[in-house]
């Protein structure tokens, strides 16, 4: 409402001074005075700008970012609401966010969480990400994902121990982990993260929201509500 009123004031200033060029100084005064009197519109304007920028960043990669590596999904694989998480098993904040993810799944039966492996933190992060995708290929992604975070450390013995713990066929898992398909998936995730401006984990995509960090369940829940509302309204700004 405040933004629309500001636009109306600008329009009046333009009309009253014979056009944009002639009335530029008058318009600047109107805008300046209005912002001083209504500073509450600045956060709203910044939020709208960030939303537009996020939508532009997402436009060319949305289908890729929301299409999981086969099996690398938490929650309802057929869910109509999608949350994307970029994560790294060496990331303490990702581990900290796991209870939030579980709570969101419990509270939202329609929620599909696409996990994109983004191994950028530790020297063994790529090996853990590869084994996670190998677990996905065997239909045991969630079990490996949860057990790997529960293990609390990322090194080769732990990765293999967790893989055996969740019942992976180890010969098959090692073959898949070293495959070009898994390599391409990790490179794709790195490229997508770069295009979205994500440099660390956890990072999230919910609708048109790009969220960096362990922001907590409340912010993620609000972003999901906005994503649902945007889908229902056709994604148009109010």
CSV table of C-alpha atoms in Angstrom, one decimal, residues 64 67 69 86 116 181 183-193:
chain,number,residue,atom,x,y,z
A,64,UNK,CA,17.4,-28.3,-13.0
A,67,UNK,CA,14.8,-32.1,-10.5
A,69,UNK,CA,19.3,-36.9,-8.8
A,86,UNK,CA,22.3,-27.7,-0.9
A,116,UNK,CA,21.7,-31.3,-3.8
A,181,UNK,CA,27.0,-39.9,-13.8
A,183,UNK,CA,30.6,-36.8,-11.2
A,184,UNK,CA,28.3,-34.9,-13.6
A,185,UNK,CA,25.7,-34.5,-10.8
A,186,UNK,CA,28.2,-32.9,-8.4
A,187,UNK,CA,29.6,-30.6,-11.1
A,188,UNK,CA,26.0,-29.6,-12.0
A,189,UNK,CA,25.3,-28.8,-8.4
A,190,UNK,CA,28.4,-26.7,-8.1
A,191,UNK,CA,27.4,-24.8,-11.3
A,192,UNK,CA,23.8,-24.3,-10.2
A,193,UNK,CA,24.9,-23.0,-6.8
